[in-house]
Every structure is written in structure tokens, then in C-alpha cells.
Short mmCIF file of C-alpha atoms in Angstrom, two decimals:
data_model
loop_
_atom_site.label_atom_id
_atom_site.label_comp_id
_atom_site.label_asym_id
_atom_site.label_seq_id
_atom_site.Cartn_x
_atom_site.Cartn_y
_atom_site.Cartn_z
CA UNK R 1 -22.50 -61.11 77.88
CA UNK R 2 -22.19 -58.47 75.46
CA UNK R 3 -19.19 -58.96 72.91
CA UNK R 4 -17.92 -57.74 69.61
CA UNK R 5 -16.81 -61.35 68.10
CA UNK R 6 -15.98 -59.45 64.92
CA UNK R 7 -14.28 -56.85 65.67
CA UNK R 8 -10.54 -58.03 66.06
CA UNK R 9 -8.96 -59.71 62.96
CA UNK R 10 -6.01 -59.49 60.53
CA UNK R 11 -8.29 -59.82 57.37
CA UNK R 12 -7.60 -57.33 54.59
CA UNK R 13 -10.92 -55.77 55.37
CA UNK R 14 -10.04 -55.35 59.05
CA UNK R 15 -7.15 -52.81 58.07
CA UNK R 16 -9.29 -50.88 55.68
CA UNK R 17 -9.80 -47.42 56.09
CA UNK R 18 -12.68 -47.63 58.81
CA UNK R 19 -14.48 -44.50 56.81
CA UNK R 20 -14.31 -46.21 53.61
CA UNK R 21 -16.18 -49.37 54.94
CA UNK R 22 -18.67 -47.08 56.34
CA UNK R 23 -19.55 -45.29 53.29
CA UNK R 24 -19.35 -48.39 51.57
CA UNK R 25 -21.52 -50.32 53.65
CA UNK R 26 -24.23 -47.29 53.73
CA UNK R 27 -24.04 -46.88 49.78
CA UNK R 28 -24.35 -50.55 49.44
CA UNK R 29 -27.05 -51.16 51.81
CA UNK R 30 -29.47 -48.36 50.18
CA UNK R 31 -28.83 -50.03 46.92
CA UNK R 32 -29.64 -53.17 47.59
CA UNK R 33 -33.06 -52.02 49.81
CA UNK R 34 -34.14 -49.89 46.86
CA UNK R 35 -33.13 -52.70 44.25
CA UNK R 36 -36.20 -55.34 43.13
CA UNK R 37 -35.03 -57.10 40.33
CA UNK R 38 -33.87 -60.67 41.25
CA UNK R 39 -30.51 -60.67 39.31
CA UNK R 40 -29.27 -57.62 40.93
CA UNK R 41 -30.44 -59.08 44.58
CA UNK R 42 -28.84 -62.68 44.21
CA UNK R 43 -25.41 -60.50 42.89
CA UNK R 44 -25.80 -58.48 46.15
CA UNK R 45 -26.18 -61.68 48.36
CA UNK R 46 -23.17 -63.10 46.62
CA UNK R 47 -21.03 -60.23 47.03
CA UNK R 48 -22.09 -59.73 50.89
CA UNK R 49 -21.00 -63.63 51.10
CA UNK R 50 -17.72 -62.89 49.43
CA UNK R 51 -16.81 -59.98 51.50
CA UNK R 52 -18.01 -62.08 54.72
CA UNK R 53 -15.17 -64.77 53.25
CA UNK R 54 -12.74 -61.85 52.53
CA UNK R 55 -12.98 -60.81 56.28
CA UNK R 56 -12.33 -64.40 57.08
CA UNK R 57 -15.00 -64.16 60.22
CA UNK R 58 -15.92 -66.91 62.41
CA UNK R 59 -18.41 -68.39 60.01
CA UNK R 60 -20.10 -70.28 62.71
CA UNK R 61 -21.05 -67.28 64.84
CA UNK R 62 -21.99 -65.36 61.84
CA UNK R 63 -24.56 -68.04 61.09
CA UNK R 64 -25.80 -67.89 64.31
CA UNK R 65 -26.54 -63.96 64.36
CA UNK R 66 -27.82 -64.63 61.04
CA UNK R 67 -30.31 -66.96 61.79
CA UNK R 68 -31.69 -64.97 64.64
CA UNK R 69 -32.86 -62.44 61.86
CA UNK R 70 -34.12 -65.06 59.61
CA UNK R 71 -36.44 -66.27 62.29
CA UNK R 72 -38.34 -62.95 61.89
CA UNK R 73 -38.13 -63.46 57.97
CA UNK R 74 -39.96 -66.80 58.66
CA UNK R 75 -42.72 -65.08 60.11
CA UNK R 76 -42.98 -63.09 56.97
CA UNK R 77 -42.76 -66.61 55.05
CA UNK R 78 -45.63 -67.69 57.29
CA UNK R 79 -48.12 -64.85 56.85
CA UNK R 80 -47.51 -62.58 53.67
CA UNK R 81 -47.85 -65.76 50.88
CA UNK R 82 -51.46 -66.36 52.41
CA UNK R 83 -52.50 -62.45 52.89
CA UNK R 84 -51.53 -61.06 49.69
CA UNK R 85 -53.23 -60.08 46.64
CA UNK R 86 -52.63 -61.89 43.45
CA UNK R 87 -52.75 -64.76 41.60
CA UNK R 88 -52.93 -68.00 43.33
CA UNK R 89 -50.26 -70.45 43.06
CA UNK R 90 -51.83 -73.27 44.89
CA UNK R 91 -54.33 -73.34 47.85
CA UNK R 92 -54.08 -74.68 51.57
CA UNK R 93 -57.95 -75.33 52.39
CA UNK R 94 -59.65 -72.04 52.55
CA UNK R 95 -56.50 -70.15 52.17
CA UNK R 96 -54.46 -69.59 48.90
CA UNK R 97 -50.77 -68.73 48.22
CA UNK R 98 -50.19 -66.17 45.92
CA UNK R 99 -47.03 -65.47 43.40
CA UNK R 100 -46.93 -62.18 44.37
CA UNK R 101 -46.74 -62.79 47.86
CA UNK R 102 -44.20 -65.60 47.20
CA UNK R 103 -41.98 -63.13 45.07
CA UNK R 104 -42.19 -60.59 47.92
CA UNK R 105 -40.91 -62.88 50.63
CA UNK R 106 -38.20 -64.08 48.38
CA UNK R 107 -37.17 -60.43 47.95
CA UNK R 108 -37.61 -59.66 51.07
CA UNK R 109 -35.10 -62.48 52.38
CA UNK R 110 -32.40 -61.77 49.97
CA UNK R 111 -32.19 -58.19 50.75
CA UNK R 112 -32.38 -58.40 54.37
CA UNK R 113 -29.63 -61.17 54.12
CA UNK R 114 -27.36 -59.20 52.07
CA UNK R 115 -27.75 -56.10 53.98
CA UNK R 116 -26.98 -57.51 57.30
CA UNK R 117 -23.78 -59.72 56.02
CA UNK R 118 -22.42 -56.47 54.55
CA UNK R 119 -23.15 -54.80 57.98
CA UNK R 120 -21.21 -57.88 59.85
CA UNK R 121 -18.43 -57.81 57.03
CA UNK R 122 -17.65 -54.29 56.91
CA UNK R 123 -19.36 -52.36 60.09
CA UNK R 124 -18.94 -55.10 62.91
CA UNK R 125 -15.40 -55.45 61.85
CA UNK R 126 -14.25 -52.70 63.92
CA UNK R 127 -14.33 -52.01 67.63
CA UNK R 128 -17.00 -49.52 68.20
CA UNK R 129 -14.41 -46.83 69.63
CA UNK R 130 -13.06 -46.75 65.86
CA UNK R 131 -16.39 -46.50 64.24
CA UNK R 132 -17.23 -43.52 66.59
CA UNK R 133 -13.98 -41.80 65.62
CA UNK R 134 -14.43 -42.63 61.93
CA UNK R 135 -18.18 -41.29 62.23
CA UNK R 136 -16.72 -37.92 63.85
CA UNK R 137 -14.18 -37.81 60.83
CA UNK R 138 -17.01 -38.13 58.13
CA UNK R 139 -18.73 -35.23 59.75
CA UNK R 140 -21.58 -36.45 62.09
CA UNK R 141 -22.52 -34.07 65.29
CA UNK R 142 -19.83 -34.25 67.77
CA UNK R 143 -22.53 -34.63 70.69
CA UNK R 144 -23.91 -37.56 68.97
CA UNK R 145 -20.52 -39.21 68.96
CA UNK R 146 -19.72 -38.40 72.15
CA UNK R 147 -22.97 -39.85 73.57
CA UNK R 148 -22.29 -43.43 71.49
CA UNK R 149 -18.98 -43.56 72.88
CA UNK R 150 -19.75 -42.93 76.64
CA UNK R 151 -22.84 -45.35 76.10
CA UNK R 152 -20.62 -47.94 74.83
CA UNK R 153 -18.18 -47.51 77.61
CA UNK R 154 -21.04 -47.66 80.26
CA UNK R 155 -23.15 -50.69 78.46
CA UNK R 156 -20.53 -53.31 79.93
CA UNK R 157 -20.13 -51.49 83.54
CA UNK R 158 -24.21 -51.34 83.66
CA UNK R 159 -24.48 -55.19 82.24
CA UNK R 160 -22.19 -56.37 85.23
CA UNK R 161 -24.10 -53.98 87.70
CA UNK R 162 -27.38 -55.73 86.43
CA UNK R 163 -25.67 -59.39 86.70
CA UNK R 164 -24.80 -58.59 90.32
CA UNK R 165 -28.27 -57.65 91.14
CA UNK R 166 -29.63 -60.55 89.06
CA UNK R 167 -27.30 -62.84 91.11
CA UNK R 168 -28.50 -61.21 94.53
CA UNK R 169 -32.09 -61.85 93.50
CA UNK R 170 -31.52 -65.66 92.85
CA UNK R 171 -29.85 -65.99 95.90
CA UNK R 172 -33.07 -64.87 97.65
CA UNK R 173 -34.75 -67.37 95.69
CA UNK R 174 -36.37 -65.28 92.95
CA UNK R 175 -37.57 -67.19 90.19
CA UNK R 176 -39.29 -64.92 87.32
CA UNK R 177 -42.98 -66.49 86.85
CA UNK R 178 -45.87 -64.44 85.61
CA UNK R 179 -46.89 -63.08 88.95
CA UNK R 180 -47.17 -59.12 89.80
CA UNK R 181 -44.07 -60.22 92.28
CA UNK R 182 -41.70 -60.88 89.66
CA UNK R 183 -42.78 -57.50 87.42
CA UNK R 184 -42.28 -55.56 90.66
CA UNK R 185 -38.70 -57.25 91.07
CA UNK R 186 -37.86 -56.50 87.55
CA UNK R 187 -38.96 -53.07 88.08
CA UNK R 188 -37.17 -52.38 91.50
CA UNK R 189 -34.17 -53.64 89.97
CA UNK R 190 -34.22 -51.63 86.60
CA UNK R 191 -35.15 -48.60 89.02
CA UNK R 192 -32.16 -49.52 91.31
CA UNK R 193 -29.95 -49.80 88.15
CA UNK R 194 -31.17 -46.49 87.00
CA UNK R 195 -30.45 -44.70 90.32
CA UNK R 196 -26.77 -46.27 90.77
CA UNK R 197 -26.21 -45.44 87.00
CA UNK R 198 -27.17 -41.75 87.44
CA UNK R 199 -24.72 -41.89 90.54
CA UNK R 200 -22.10 -43.03 88.67
CA UNK R 201 -23.29 -40.25 86.16
CA UNK R 202 -22.63 -37.69 88.32
CA UNK R 203 -19.21 -38.97 89.64
CA UNK R 204 -17.90 -39.47 86.23
CA UNK R 205 -18.88 -35.90 85.11
CA UNK R 206 -16.99 -34.42 88.31
CA UNK R 207 -14.15 -36.66 87.25
CA UNK R 208 -14.01 -35.10 83.94
CA UNK R 209 -14.54 -31.54 85.00
CA UNK R 210 -11.77 -32.25 87.58
CA UNK R 211 -9.58 -33.45 84.62
CA UNK R 212 -10.26 -29.94 82.61
CA UNK R 213 -13.44 -31.33 80.61
CA UNK R 214 -14.59 -28.01 78.75
CA UNK R 215 -17.68 -29.39 77.14
CA UNK R 216 -15.84 -30.71 73.78
CA UNK R 217 -14.97 -34.02 73.02
CA UNK R 218 -11.76 -34.60 71.19
CA UNK R 219 -11.38 -37.59 68.80
CA UNK R 220 -7.58 -37.41 68.50
CA UNK R 221 -7.59 -40.41 65.96
CA UNK R 222 -6.78 -39.68 62.31
CA UNK R 223 -7.44 -42.20 59.67
CA UNK R 224 -5.33 -41.96 56.41
CA UNK R 225 -5.87 -43.77 53.06
CA UNK R 226 -3.11 -46.07 51.73
CA UNK R 227 -2.71 -47.18 48.16
CA UNK R 228 -4.61 -50.47 49.42
CA UNK R 229 -7.65 -48.48 50.71
CA UNK R 230 -7.62 -46.74 46.90
CA UNK R 231 -7.47 -50.05 45.33
CA UNK R 232 -10.39 -51.14 47.49
CA UNK R 233 -12.43 -48.15 46.72
CA UNK R 234 -12.15 -48.70 43.24
CA UNK R 235 -13.56 -52.28 43.50
CA UNK R 236 -16.11 -51.22 45.96
CA UNK R 237 -17.20 -48.39 43.59
CA UNK R 238 -17.43 -50.90 40.57
CA UNK R 239 -19.26 -53.42 42.78
CA UNK R 240 -22.03 -50.63 43.56
CA UNK R 241 -21.55 -49.52 39.63
CA UNK R 242 -22.49 -53.09 38.82
CA UNK R 243 -25.33 -53.39 41.14
CA UNK R 244 -27.07 -50.27 39.81
CA UNK R 245 -26.45 -51.70 36.38
CA UNK R 246 -28.12 -55.01 36.84
CA UNK R 247 -31.12 -53.09 38.61
CA UNK R 248 -31.79 -50.33 36.46
CA UNK R 249 -30.32 -51.21 32.83
CA UNK R 250 -31.77 -54.68 32.88
CA UNK R 251 -29.07 -56.39 31.07
CA UNK R 252 -30.01 -59.73 32.34
CA UNK T 1 -39.41 -53.81 68.04
CA UNK T 2 -37.79 -53.75 64.67
CA UNK T 3 -38.43 -53.49 61.09
CA UNK T 4 -35.95 -55.82 59.59
CA UNK T 5 -33.63 -54.79 56.72
CA UNK T 6 -35.06 -55.01 53.26
CA UNK T 7 -38.90 -55.03 54.24
CA UNK T 8 -39.66 -51.10 53.63
CA UNK T 9 -39.83 -48.91 50.37
CA UNK T 10 -37.53 -46.16 49.40
CA UNK T 11 -40.20 -43.51 50.33
CA UNK T 12 -40.57 -44.84 53.82
CA UNK T 13 -36.92 -45.34 54.61
CA UNK T 14 -35.88 -41.83 53.49
CA UNK T 15 -38.87 -40.26 55.44
CA UNK T 16 -37.72 -42.50 58.67
CA UNK T 17 -34.38 -40.82 58.02
CA UNK T 18 -35.74 -37.65 57.58
CA UNK T 19 -37.62 -37.35 60.68
CA UNK T 20 -34.92 -39.28 62.91
CA UNK T 21 -32.58 -36.69 61.98
CA UNK T 22 -34.94 -33.89 62.68
CA UNK T 23 -35.75 -35.62 66.21
CA UNK T 24 -32.12 -36.14 67.01
CA UNK T 25 -31.03 -32.52 66.12
CA UNK T 26 -33.69 -31.22 68.57
CA UNK T 27 -32.51 -33.75 71.30
CA UNK T 28 -29.06 -33.03 70.82
CA UNK T 29 -29.79 -29.30 70.60
CA UNK T 30 -31.70 -29.26 73.96
CA UNK T 31 -28.88 -31.49 75.46
CA UNK T 32 -25.85 -29.30 77.35
CA UNK T 33 -22.48 -31.02 77.15
CA UNK T 34 -22.77 -31.29 80.72
CA UNK T 35 -25.46 -33.71 80.80
CA UNK T 36 -24.03 -36.13 78.12
CA UNK T 37 -22.44 -38.27 80.90
CA UNK T 38 -25.84 -38.66 82.60
CA UNK T 39 -27.82 -39.19 79.13
CA UNK T 40 -25.12 -41.63 77.77
CA UNK T 41 -25.07 -43.98 81.04
CA UNK T 42 -28.76 -43.72 81.21
CA UNK T 43 -28.98 -44.67 77.71
CA UNK T 44 -26.59 -47.52 78.69
CA UNK T 45 -28.78 -48.72 81.29
CA UNK T 46 -31.61 -48.93 79.13
CA UNK T 47 -29.81 -50.76 76.53
CA UNK T 48 -28.92 -53.13 79.27
CA UNK T 49 -32.74 -53.38 80.67
CA UNK T 50 -33.95 -53.90 76.91
CA UNK T 51 -32.10 -57.02 77.21
CA UNK T 52 -34.21 -58.49 80.33
CA UNK T 53 -36.64 -60.94 79.25
CA UNK T 54 -39.79 -60.59 81.37
CA UNK T 55 -42.10 -63.84 81.60
CA UNK T 56 -45.52 -63.41 80.27
CA UNK T 57 -47.60 -66.97 80.35
CA UNK T 58 -45.53 -69.63 78.50
CA UNK T 59 -43.56 -67.18 76.61
CA UNK T 60 -41.51 -64.07 77.49
CA UNK T 61 -40.98 -60.92 76.10
CA UNK T 62 -38.02 -58.34 76.22
CA UNK T 63 -38.76 -55.16 77.44
CA UNK T 64 -38.39 -52.15 75.33
CA UNK T 65 -38.73 -49.21 78.11
CA UNK T 66 -39.19 -46.70 75.40
CA UNK T 67 -42.07 -44.73 77.64
CA UNK T 68 -39.70 -44.74 80.17
CA UNK T 69 -36.92 -43.31 78.25
CA UNK T 70 -38.99 -40.48 77.18
CA UNK T 71 -40.69 -39.67 80.76
CA UNK T 72 -36.81 -39.39 82.13
CA UNK T 73 -35.03 -37.65 78.87
CA UNK T 74 -37.93 -35.93 76.78
CA UNK T 75 -36.56 -34.83 73.70
CA UNK T 76 -32.94 -36.32 74.69
CA UNK T 77 -35.23 -39.80 73.91
CA UNK T 78 -34.26 -39.27 70.27
CA UNK T 79 -30.40 -39.29 70.27
CA UNK T 80 -30.58 -41.92 73.13
CA UNK T 81 -32.62 -44.25 71.16
CA UNK T 82 -30.58 -43.86 68.14
CA UNK T 83 -27.26 -44.75 69.84
CA UNK T 84 -28.93 -47.66 71.50
CA UNK T 85 -30.14 -48.79 68.38
CA UNK T 86 -26.62 -48.52 66.65
CA UNK T 87 -24.83 -50.39 69.56
CA UNK T 88 -27.72 -53.51 68.85
CA UNK T 89 -26.93 -53.28 65.38
CA UNK T 90 -23.02 -53.36 65.93
CA UNK T 91 -23.12 -55.71 68.95
CA UNK T 92 -25.97 -58.24 68.08
CA UNK T 93 -26.80 -57.35 64.17
CA UNK T 94 -30.17 -56.86 65.03
CA UNK T 95 -30.32 -54.36 62.24
CA UNK T 96 -28.54 -52.88 59.29
CA UNK T 97 -28.20 -49.23 58.23
CA UNK T 98 -31.41 -48.53 55.81
CA UNK T 99 -34.05 -49.22 58.49
CA UNK T 100 -32.16 -47.40 61.28
CA UNK T 101 -33.79 -44.06 60.75
CA UNK T 102 -37.75 -45.59 60.66
CA UNK T 103 -36.72 -47.95 63.57
CA UNK T 104 -35.73 -44.57 65.68
CA UNK T 105 -38.64 -42.73 64.75
CA UNK T 106 -40.86 -45.69 65.87
CA UNK T 107 -39.60 -46.01 69.20
CA UNK T 108 -38.41 -42.33 69.96
CA UNK T 109 -41.34 -40.16 68.68
CA UNK T 110 -44.13 -42.38 70.85
CA UNK T 111 -41.40 -41.59 73.95
CA UNK T 112 -41.36 -37.97 73.23
CA UNK T 113 -45.15 -38.05 73.08
CA UNK T 114 -45.88 -39.58 76.19
CA UNK T 115 -43.04 -37.16 77.81
CA UNK T 116 -45.32 -34.13 76.83
CA UNK T 117 -48.68 -35.96 77.77
CA UNK T 118 -47.61 -37.30 81.14
CA UNK T 119 -44.42 -35.91 81.96
CA UNK T 120 -45.35 -33.45 84.34
CA UNK T 121 -48.08 -35.55 86.18
CA UNK T 122 -45.41 -38.42 87.33
CA UNK T 123 -44.17 -35.95 89.87
CA UNK T 124 -47.80 -35.59 91.25
CA UNK T 125 -48.95 -37.87 94.35
CA UNK T 126 -49.14 -41.40 93.53
CA UNK T 127 -52.41 -41.73 93.11
CA UNK T 128 -52.00 -39.56 89.73
CA UNK T 129 -48.25 -40.63 89.36
CA UNK T 130 -48.72 -44.26 88.90
CA UNK T 131 -51.57 -44.34 86.29
CA UNK T 132 -49.78 -41.65 84.33
CA UNK T 133 -46.84 -43.98 84.38
CA UNK T 134 -48.73 -46.95 83.52
CA UNK T 135 -50.39 -44.99 80.61
CA UNK T 136 -46.86 -43.57 79.32
CA UNK T 137 -45.47 -47.20 79.28
CA UNK T 138 -48.65 -48.90 77.84
CA UNK T 139 -49.10 -46.07 75.18
CA UNK T 140 -45.62 -45.61 73.83
CA UNK T 141 -45.75 -49.29 73.16
CA UNK T 142 -49.05 -49.24 71.53
CA UNK T 143 -48.00 -46.23 69.44
CA UNK T 144 -44.79 -48.04 68.57
CA UNK T 145 -46.96 -50.62 67.00
CA UNK T 146 -49.05 -48.29 65.06
CA UNK T 147 -46.28 -46.71 63.57
CA UNK T 148 -44.15 -49.87 62.60
CA UNK T 149 -47.99 -51.09 61.16
CA UNK T 150 -48.08 -47.78 59.33
CA UNK T 151 -44.24 -48.24 57.92
CA UNK T 152 -45.40 -51.49 56.38
CA UNK T 153 -48.84 -50.38 55.02
CA UNK T 154 -46.88 -47.04 53.41
CA UNK T 155 -44.66 -49.81 51.70
CA UNK T 156 -47.31 -51.95 50.59
CA UNK T 157 -51.07 -51.67 51.11
CA UNK T 158 -51.31 -55.87 51.37
CA UNK T 159 -49.48 -55.51 54.30
CA UNK T 160 -52.07 -54.58 56.43
CA UNK T 161 -52.88 -57.89 57.96
CA UNK T 162 -49.40 -58.38 58.73
CA UNK T 163 -49.48 -54.91 60.50
CA UNK T 164 -52.68 -56.30 62.11
CA UNK T 165 -50.89 -59.08 63.67
CA UNK T 166 -48.01 -57.42 64.53
CA UNK T 167 -49.86 -54.55 66.56
CA UNK T 168 -52.03 -57.45 68.12
CA UNK T 169 -48.84 -59.18 69.38
CA UNK T 170 -47.68 -56.23 70.99
CA UNK T 171 -50.93 -56.03 73.34
CA UNK T 172 -49.74 -58.29 76.23
CA UNK T 173 -46.21 -56.51 75.77
CA UNK T 174 -48.15 -52.96 76.41
CA UNK T 175 -49.83 -54.51 79.48
CA UNK T 176 -46.34 -55.52 80.88
CA UNK T 177 -44.80 -52.36 79.71
CA UNK T 178 -47.12 -50.10 81.48
CA UNK T 179 -46.91 -52.31 84.65
CA UNK T 180 -43.35 -52.20 84.84
CA UNK T 181 -43.09 -48.62 83.85
CA UNK T 182 -45.72 -47.64 86.84
CA UNK T 183 -43.50 -49.50 89.37
CA UNK T 184 -40.21 -48.43 88.33
CA UNK T 185 -41.55 -44.83 88.84
CA UNK T 186 -43.10 -45.73 92.05
CA UNK T 187 -39.54 -46.72 92.87
CA UNK T 188 -38.12 -44.00 91.76
CA UNK T 189 -40.08 -41.46 93.43
CA UNK T 190 -39.19 -43.16 96.90
CA UNK T 191 -35.54 -43.79 96.36
CA UNK T 192 -34.51 -41.00 94.44
CA UNK T 193 -37.26 -38.19 92.96
CA UNK T 194 -34.86 -36.03 91.86
CA UNK T 195 -34.10 -38.27 88.72
CA UNK T 196 -37.85 -37.62 87.52
CA UNK T 197 -38.08 -34.47 85.37
CA UNK T 198 -39.56 -31.61 86.66
CA UNK T 199 -38.84 -32.27 90.01
CA UNK T 200 -36.55 -29.65 91.16
CA UNK T 201 -39.31 -26.97 89.54
CA UNK T 202 -42.29 -28.53 91.79
#
């Protein structure tokens, strides 16, 4: 089932101006992605963890999400050190583990975790509707926001429809296997999903037109920045300057 | 099919963002406000369909369906895939912000290409349409794998072996996607052919 486990909360981070959170998360993510020095990357990971702590999220749930991503990173650890050119650290039979490969993997792991943690701390801590409205206020194209919000609205409906079709298939004794019959069942199931979705889209569109939909989607929500928001922006800007300093001035 | 955050270099990330923005702009420009409910609901169903795990041998793969998105939406695949990836990032934390552009390009540009190559064939008689749909499903996954590999190699030429492994790993997915896309198009041709592009014109 699709859920938004982090969206609701009462921490300071949850109450911040969503526009501020989106802007900061974007700037921070890009700086981390472009950094290469270990002091900056370690600092970034610590800062991301700090913000996760400040958002008072369910640590267990956040850890489960991170485990998934780190599974992929494990794949890099298995392949890159063995295939990378460079000075050998030690040998495993005919293969050699290179220093450059290990360093690269370490960088990727730090960056990836820092970026995803900040994303959970700042972006996943708002409902998607708020995200859409804030993105609209930040000047993203109205059509794109409209599409995002409608898609989000219908993901849950379509997911339920899918669950219903799967239940019906199971009751008829369907068991997924590697056979053409299984693939056909899935293909038809999806086809049915699209047919129903498209019929629903038509009904929704007619209903919208009946209610005076003129092609524009209005975001009525306005965001205002409070004094706390200004304090947080100062804090976030200093974080960014600090990271930039660590990466490009080589203090440490 | 995702590149995780923190892997790619700055130039690759930036070109991804520029290309994704261009594709999305074209997609949105071609999109009437009237069609947004339809695209939104279809992109929701693609989102759900991509959560389906299909067994293959001892393991299972989840469907990508970018070929199918392309066949049905054309340039609309760019905004639809961008939105689906954003939702995946927020709901499941499959990705963050920096690689969103690259990942959109990796999946959406093969989709658009398949639309131009095969879009007109799938409304023809089944003996032409089904192979074309198979090709669209398989080719779009293959090209997505190649683009993913290229993004890695442009970041670091020593990523070549990793890229090869990634492309190889997608070969079985290609076959499954091709079969499912063909069967799904066959189903739509019988049940609701008006969903296929160009049906009204023919």
C-alpha cells in the first residue's frame, strides 16, 4: 500500500515554509553531489542526520527506506573496487582491489546517503499537495503541477483498483510463475487497469467541466514566511556556505 | 531503472536536467489542458503498474513500461515520467533531486523514440501491430539501459564494466517488457482501440 509515512508531524521542520525547504534541499543536494572531498562529505552526512533528528521522524521507518538504497550501493562496492584502474590495495586471487575504486565507492555512499536523508528530512516531511502548491509558488509550470497533483490524487484510486483485480485473479487460482500464461494475465490485468483509468479520466474531465473548469488550475494556497522561517534560512545558508567552504577552500 | 544519487558527475547531471527540461517543455506544450486529467490518470496507472513484480526464473523484476507510456502518450511521456519519478522519490525515497533530470531522460527519451518508430504500426493489423509493440517494449528498455550506461561512462570512463553489467542485467527485463507490451497492446486493440494513438485518424 502506498503511504506517506513522514508527511505528518509537529516538529520545527514540519512547520517550516515548504518553499524554503524545497529550495534548501535542492541547493544542498547539488552541492553534495558536486563535492568530492571527504571532510565536506562527512560533514554533509552529519548535517543530514541532524536534520532527520530535528524532524523527529520514525527512525526505524527512515532506516528501512535507507536500507533499500544502500542495497544498490552494495552492488557498487562489489563491482567498482575490482574493475577500477589504479594502485592495488590487495589482491583477491586474479583480481585486485584498487585504492581509487574504494575511495570512489566511499564517496558515492556518503553522497547518496546525505542527499537521500536530506530529501527525507525536508521534502518527504510535507504532504504531496503542499509540495505541489509550493512548487507552483516557486514558479514551476502550472500544467506540470496540475499533472503532479492529479496523478497523486489518482495513484491511490488506481492502486485500489489494481489490488481488486489481483484479488479476483487469485481467487480464480492465479499463481505467478515464469510462464506465458502469467505474463498474459499481467498484461491483460494492466490493460484492464488502463481501460478503466481512461474511462475514469473521461468522467472526471466531464465532472470538472460541469463545475466550470476552464483549463486553468488554481493553487489557492499562499505561503508566508514567519520570523522562525527567516532564522532557519539563516541557519540553512550558513550550512551551505560551510559545505562550500569545506569543499573548495581546503581549510581541513 | 534508476541511477542513485551521488554517482554522476556535475556535467552529466546538468545535461540531464537541461534535456529533461526541454523534453518536458515540448511535452507540456503539446498537451491541451483538456487532456491533463487523462494523462494524469494514465500516469497514475503507469506508476501503479511499475510496482508490479513479474516472476522471471527464480527472481522477479518490476515492470518499467516506458515503451508502453511512449506508445500511448508520445511526447507526453516526458512530463508523465517526470511526475511519476517525483512521486516515487517522495513516496518511496527511490531517488533524490539531483538525478531526477538524468533519470527522466533515461526513461522518457527511448519512450518518445519508440512512439515515432512504432506508434503508427500498432494500429495496423495484429500481424504487424504485435511485433511492433514487442519491439517498442523491448527496445525502450534496451535503450534506457544504454543511456544509463552512457551516463555512467561519461562520469568516469572506468565505469565501463559496471555499465556493461547493468546493460546485461536488463536483457531478460527487455524480453519480459516486450512480451507484456505486445500482449497489452493486443488486449487494448480488442477491448478499447480508441486508447491507441492515431486510431481516430485511421
